[in-house]
CSV table of C-alpha atoms in Angstrom, one decimal:
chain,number,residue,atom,x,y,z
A,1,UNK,CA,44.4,75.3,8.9
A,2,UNK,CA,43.5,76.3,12.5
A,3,UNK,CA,45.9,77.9,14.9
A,4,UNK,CA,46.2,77.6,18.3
A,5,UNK,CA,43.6,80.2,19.5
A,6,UNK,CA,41.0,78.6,16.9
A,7,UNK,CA,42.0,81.1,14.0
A,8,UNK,CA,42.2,80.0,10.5
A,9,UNK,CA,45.6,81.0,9.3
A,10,UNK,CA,46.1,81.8,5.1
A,11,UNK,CA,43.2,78.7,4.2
A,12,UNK,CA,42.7,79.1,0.7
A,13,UNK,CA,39.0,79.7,0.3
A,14,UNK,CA,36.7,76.9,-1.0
A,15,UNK,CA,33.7,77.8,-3.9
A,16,UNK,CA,31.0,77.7,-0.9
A,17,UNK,CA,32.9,80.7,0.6
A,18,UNK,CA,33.7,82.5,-2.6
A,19,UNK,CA,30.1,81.9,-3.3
A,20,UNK,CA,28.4,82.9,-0.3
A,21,UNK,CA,31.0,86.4,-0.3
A,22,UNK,CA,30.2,86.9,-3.7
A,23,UNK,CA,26.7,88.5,-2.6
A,24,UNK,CA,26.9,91.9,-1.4
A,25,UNK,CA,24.5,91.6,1.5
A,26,UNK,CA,26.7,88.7,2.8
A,27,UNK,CA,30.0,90.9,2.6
A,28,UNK,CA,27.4,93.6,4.5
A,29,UNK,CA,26.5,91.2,7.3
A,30,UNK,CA,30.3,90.1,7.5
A,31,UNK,CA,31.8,93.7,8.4
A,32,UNK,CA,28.3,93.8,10.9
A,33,UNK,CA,29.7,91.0,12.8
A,34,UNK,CA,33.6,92.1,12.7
A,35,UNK,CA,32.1,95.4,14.2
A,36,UNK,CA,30.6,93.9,16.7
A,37,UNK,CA,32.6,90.9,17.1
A,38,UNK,CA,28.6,88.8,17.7
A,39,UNK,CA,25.3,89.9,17.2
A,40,UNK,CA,21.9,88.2,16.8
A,41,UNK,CA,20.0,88.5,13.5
A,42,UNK,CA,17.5,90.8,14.6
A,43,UNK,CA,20.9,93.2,15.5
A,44,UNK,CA,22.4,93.0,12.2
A,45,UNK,CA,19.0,93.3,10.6
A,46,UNK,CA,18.5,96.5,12.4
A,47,UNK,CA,22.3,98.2,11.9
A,48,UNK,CA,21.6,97.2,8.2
A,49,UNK,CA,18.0,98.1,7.6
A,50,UNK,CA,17.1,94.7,6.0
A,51,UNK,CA,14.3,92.4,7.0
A,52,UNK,CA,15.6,89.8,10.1
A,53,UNK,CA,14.3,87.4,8.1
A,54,UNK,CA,16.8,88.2,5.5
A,55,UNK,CA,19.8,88.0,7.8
A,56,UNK,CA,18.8,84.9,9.6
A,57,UNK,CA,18.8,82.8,6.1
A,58,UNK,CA,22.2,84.5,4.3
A,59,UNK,CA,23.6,83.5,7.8
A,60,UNK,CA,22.5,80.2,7.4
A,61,UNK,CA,24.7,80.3,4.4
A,62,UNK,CA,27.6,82.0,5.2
A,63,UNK,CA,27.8,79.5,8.6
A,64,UNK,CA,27.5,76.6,5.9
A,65,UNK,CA,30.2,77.7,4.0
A,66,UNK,CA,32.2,78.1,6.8
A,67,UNK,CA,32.5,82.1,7.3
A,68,UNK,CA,30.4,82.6,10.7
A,69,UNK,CA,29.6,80.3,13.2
A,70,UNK,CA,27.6,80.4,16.1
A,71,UNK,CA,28.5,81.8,19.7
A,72,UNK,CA,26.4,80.1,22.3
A,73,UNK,CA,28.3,81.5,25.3
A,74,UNK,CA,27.0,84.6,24.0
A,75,UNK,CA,23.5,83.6,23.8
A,76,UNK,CA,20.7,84.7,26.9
A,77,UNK,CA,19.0,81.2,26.4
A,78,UNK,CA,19.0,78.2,24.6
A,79,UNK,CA,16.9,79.3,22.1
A,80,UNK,CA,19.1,82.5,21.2
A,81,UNK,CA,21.0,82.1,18.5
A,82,UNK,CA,24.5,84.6,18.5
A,83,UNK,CA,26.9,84.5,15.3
A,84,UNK,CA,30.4,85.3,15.5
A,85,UNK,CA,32.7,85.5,12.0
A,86,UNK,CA,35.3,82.4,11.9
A,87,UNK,CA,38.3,84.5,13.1
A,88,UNK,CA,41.6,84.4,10.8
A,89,UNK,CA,42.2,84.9,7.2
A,90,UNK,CA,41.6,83.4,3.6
A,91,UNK,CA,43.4,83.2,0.6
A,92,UNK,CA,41.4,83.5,-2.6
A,93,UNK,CA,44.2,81.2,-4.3
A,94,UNK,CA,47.8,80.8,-5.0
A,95,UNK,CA,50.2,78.8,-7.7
A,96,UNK,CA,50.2,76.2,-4.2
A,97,UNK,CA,46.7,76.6,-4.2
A,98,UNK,CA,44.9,77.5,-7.1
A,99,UNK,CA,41.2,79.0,-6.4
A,100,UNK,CA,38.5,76.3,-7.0
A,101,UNK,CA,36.2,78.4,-8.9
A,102,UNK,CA,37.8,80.7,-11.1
A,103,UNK,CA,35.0,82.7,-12.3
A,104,UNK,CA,33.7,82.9,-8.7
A,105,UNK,CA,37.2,84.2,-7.7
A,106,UNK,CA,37.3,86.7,-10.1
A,107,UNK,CA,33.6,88.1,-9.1
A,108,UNK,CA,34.6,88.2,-5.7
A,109,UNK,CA,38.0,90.2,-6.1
A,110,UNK,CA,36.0,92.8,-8.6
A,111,UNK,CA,33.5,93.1,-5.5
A,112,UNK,CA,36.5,93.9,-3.2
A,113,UNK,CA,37.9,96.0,-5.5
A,114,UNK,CA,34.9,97.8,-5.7
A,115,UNK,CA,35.1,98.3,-2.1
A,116,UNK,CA,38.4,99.3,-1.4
A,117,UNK,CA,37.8,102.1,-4.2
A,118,UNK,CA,34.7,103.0,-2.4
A,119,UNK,CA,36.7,103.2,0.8
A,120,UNK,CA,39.6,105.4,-0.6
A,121,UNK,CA,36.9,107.7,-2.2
A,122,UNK,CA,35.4,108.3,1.5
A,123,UNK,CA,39.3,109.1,2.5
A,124,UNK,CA,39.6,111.7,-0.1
A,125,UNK,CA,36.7,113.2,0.7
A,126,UNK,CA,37.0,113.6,4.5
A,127,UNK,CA,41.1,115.0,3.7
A,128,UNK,CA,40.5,118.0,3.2
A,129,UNK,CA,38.9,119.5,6.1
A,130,UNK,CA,42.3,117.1,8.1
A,131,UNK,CA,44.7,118.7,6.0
A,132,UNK,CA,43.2,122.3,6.4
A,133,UNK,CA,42.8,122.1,10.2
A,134,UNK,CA,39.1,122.1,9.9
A,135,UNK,CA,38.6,118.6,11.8
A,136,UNK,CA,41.4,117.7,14.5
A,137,UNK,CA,39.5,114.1,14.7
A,138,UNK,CA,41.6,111.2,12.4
A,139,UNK,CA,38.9,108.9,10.6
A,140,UNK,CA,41.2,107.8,7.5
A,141,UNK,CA,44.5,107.8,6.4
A,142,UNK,CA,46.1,107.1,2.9
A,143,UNK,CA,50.0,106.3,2.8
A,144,UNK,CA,52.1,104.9,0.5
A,145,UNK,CA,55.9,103.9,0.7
A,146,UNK,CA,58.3,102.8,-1.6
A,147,UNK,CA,60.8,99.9,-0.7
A,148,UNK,CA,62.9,97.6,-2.2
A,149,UNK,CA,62.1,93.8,-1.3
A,150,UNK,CA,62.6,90.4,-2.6
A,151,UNK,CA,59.4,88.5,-3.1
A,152,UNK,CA,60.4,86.3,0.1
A,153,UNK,CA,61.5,89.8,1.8
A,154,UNK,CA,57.4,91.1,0.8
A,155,UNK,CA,55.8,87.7,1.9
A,156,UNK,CA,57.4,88.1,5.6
A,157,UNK,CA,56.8,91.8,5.6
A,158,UNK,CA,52.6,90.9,4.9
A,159,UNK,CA,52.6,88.1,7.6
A,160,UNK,CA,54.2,90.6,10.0
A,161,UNK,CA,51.6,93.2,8.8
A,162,UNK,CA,48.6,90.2,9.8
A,163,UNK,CA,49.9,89.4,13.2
A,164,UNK,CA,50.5,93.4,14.1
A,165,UNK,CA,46.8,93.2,13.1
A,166,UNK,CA,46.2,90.1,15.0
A,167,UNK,CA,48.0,91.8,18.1
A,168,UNK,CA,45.6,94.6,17.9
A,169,UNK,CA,43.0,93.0,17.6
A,170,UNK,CA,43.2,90.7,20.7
A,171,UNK,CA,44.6,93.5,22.8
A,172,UNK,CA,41.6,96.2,22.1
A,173,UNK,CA,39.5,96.9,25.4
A,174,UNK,CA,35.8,96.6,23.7
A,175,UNK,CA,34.2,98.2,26.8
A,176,UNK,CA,36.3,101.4,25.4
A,177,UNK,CA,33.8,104.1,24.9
A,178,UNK,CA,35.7,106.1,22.2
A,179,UNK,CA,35.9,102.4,20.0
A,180,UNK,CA,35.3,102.5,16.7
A,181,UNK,CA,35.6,100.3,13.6
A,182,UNK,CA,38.4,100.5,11.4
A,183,UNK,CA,38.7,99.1,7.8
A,184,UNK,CA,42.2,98.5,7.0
A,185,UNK,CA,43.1,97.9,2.8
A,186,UNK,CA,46.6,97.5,3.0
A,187,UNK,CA,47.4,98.0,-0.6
A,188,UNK,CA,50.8,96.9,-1.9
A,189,UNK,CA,52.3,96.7,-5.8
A,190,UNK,CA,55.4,96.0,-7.1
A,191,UNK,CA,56.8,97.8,-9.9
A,192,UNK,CA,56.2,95.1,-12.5
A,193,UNK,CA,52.6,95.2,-12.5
């Protein structure tokens, strides 16, 4: 599903995706080209230390399963080749929309969970020198907050969250000097769970 702007909107990923974000180099390349919104190979290949040889073929996959695509208005001549990621959001799956691949499902949301643990342990670390006054710079936060929902009241509240997110997104100046990359985990439980 494709909105108006040509972002997919909550499509429930197919196996080719959850295969070709299964491998970490892929997920790697990914956050390369949210960073920079398009890059060439030889640029990813060079923020990520890997051969451009490398990057050029796991493209190749990730623009067959549908993640990247290319970005010819961004290229300096015809033979140039500039990816962009497909902009939007997937769903690994729901009762609707059960995940295709199970096992490939399950790999990729241990991966992510990987990550987001990795994330929150650069968070914790960096704290303390906020929290003691020792760096006035913000590079992390960590907040949690407790409210009462229905499950229809939680779904609205998370598609508001993705088009605040969305809004940002599109209004960010990238010729800002003082830009930087953010990762958002927006981590939410009930108490059930």
């Amino acid at each position: 599903m494709v909105d108006d702007g040509g972002a997919v909107r909550g499509a429930v990923m197919t196996s080719a995706m959850l295969k070709a974000m299964s491998h970490p180099l892929r997920r790697r390349i990914m956050k390369v080209l949210a960073a920079r919104d398009h890059a060439r190979a030889a640029d990813i290949a060079a923020d990520l230390d890997v051969p451009a040889n490398s990057v050029s073929f796991h493209l190749r996959s990730l623009a067959d399963a549908g993640l990247v695509v290319e970005a010819p208005e961004q290229a300096r001549d015809r033979r140039d080749r500039v990816w962009t990621t497909v902009k939007g959001s997937f769903d690994l799956g729901s009762p609707e929309h059960p995940v295709e691949d199970e096992a490939l499902g399950g790999t990729l949301l241990a991966a992510l969970a990987q990550e987001h643990a990795d994330m929150l342990r650069r968070v914790v670390a960096w704290a303390p020198e906020y929290t003691a006054g020792r760096s006035s710079g913000v590079h992390g936060t960590f907040a949690r907050y407790m409210v009462h929902l229905t499950e229809a009241e939680f779904l609205a509240l998370s598609e508001r969250i993705n088009r605040v997110i969305d809004e940002a997104r599109e209004a960010h100046d990238v010729a800002s000097a003082d830009s930087r990359v953010w990762e958002l985990d927006v981590l939410a439980a009930d108490d059930i769970i």
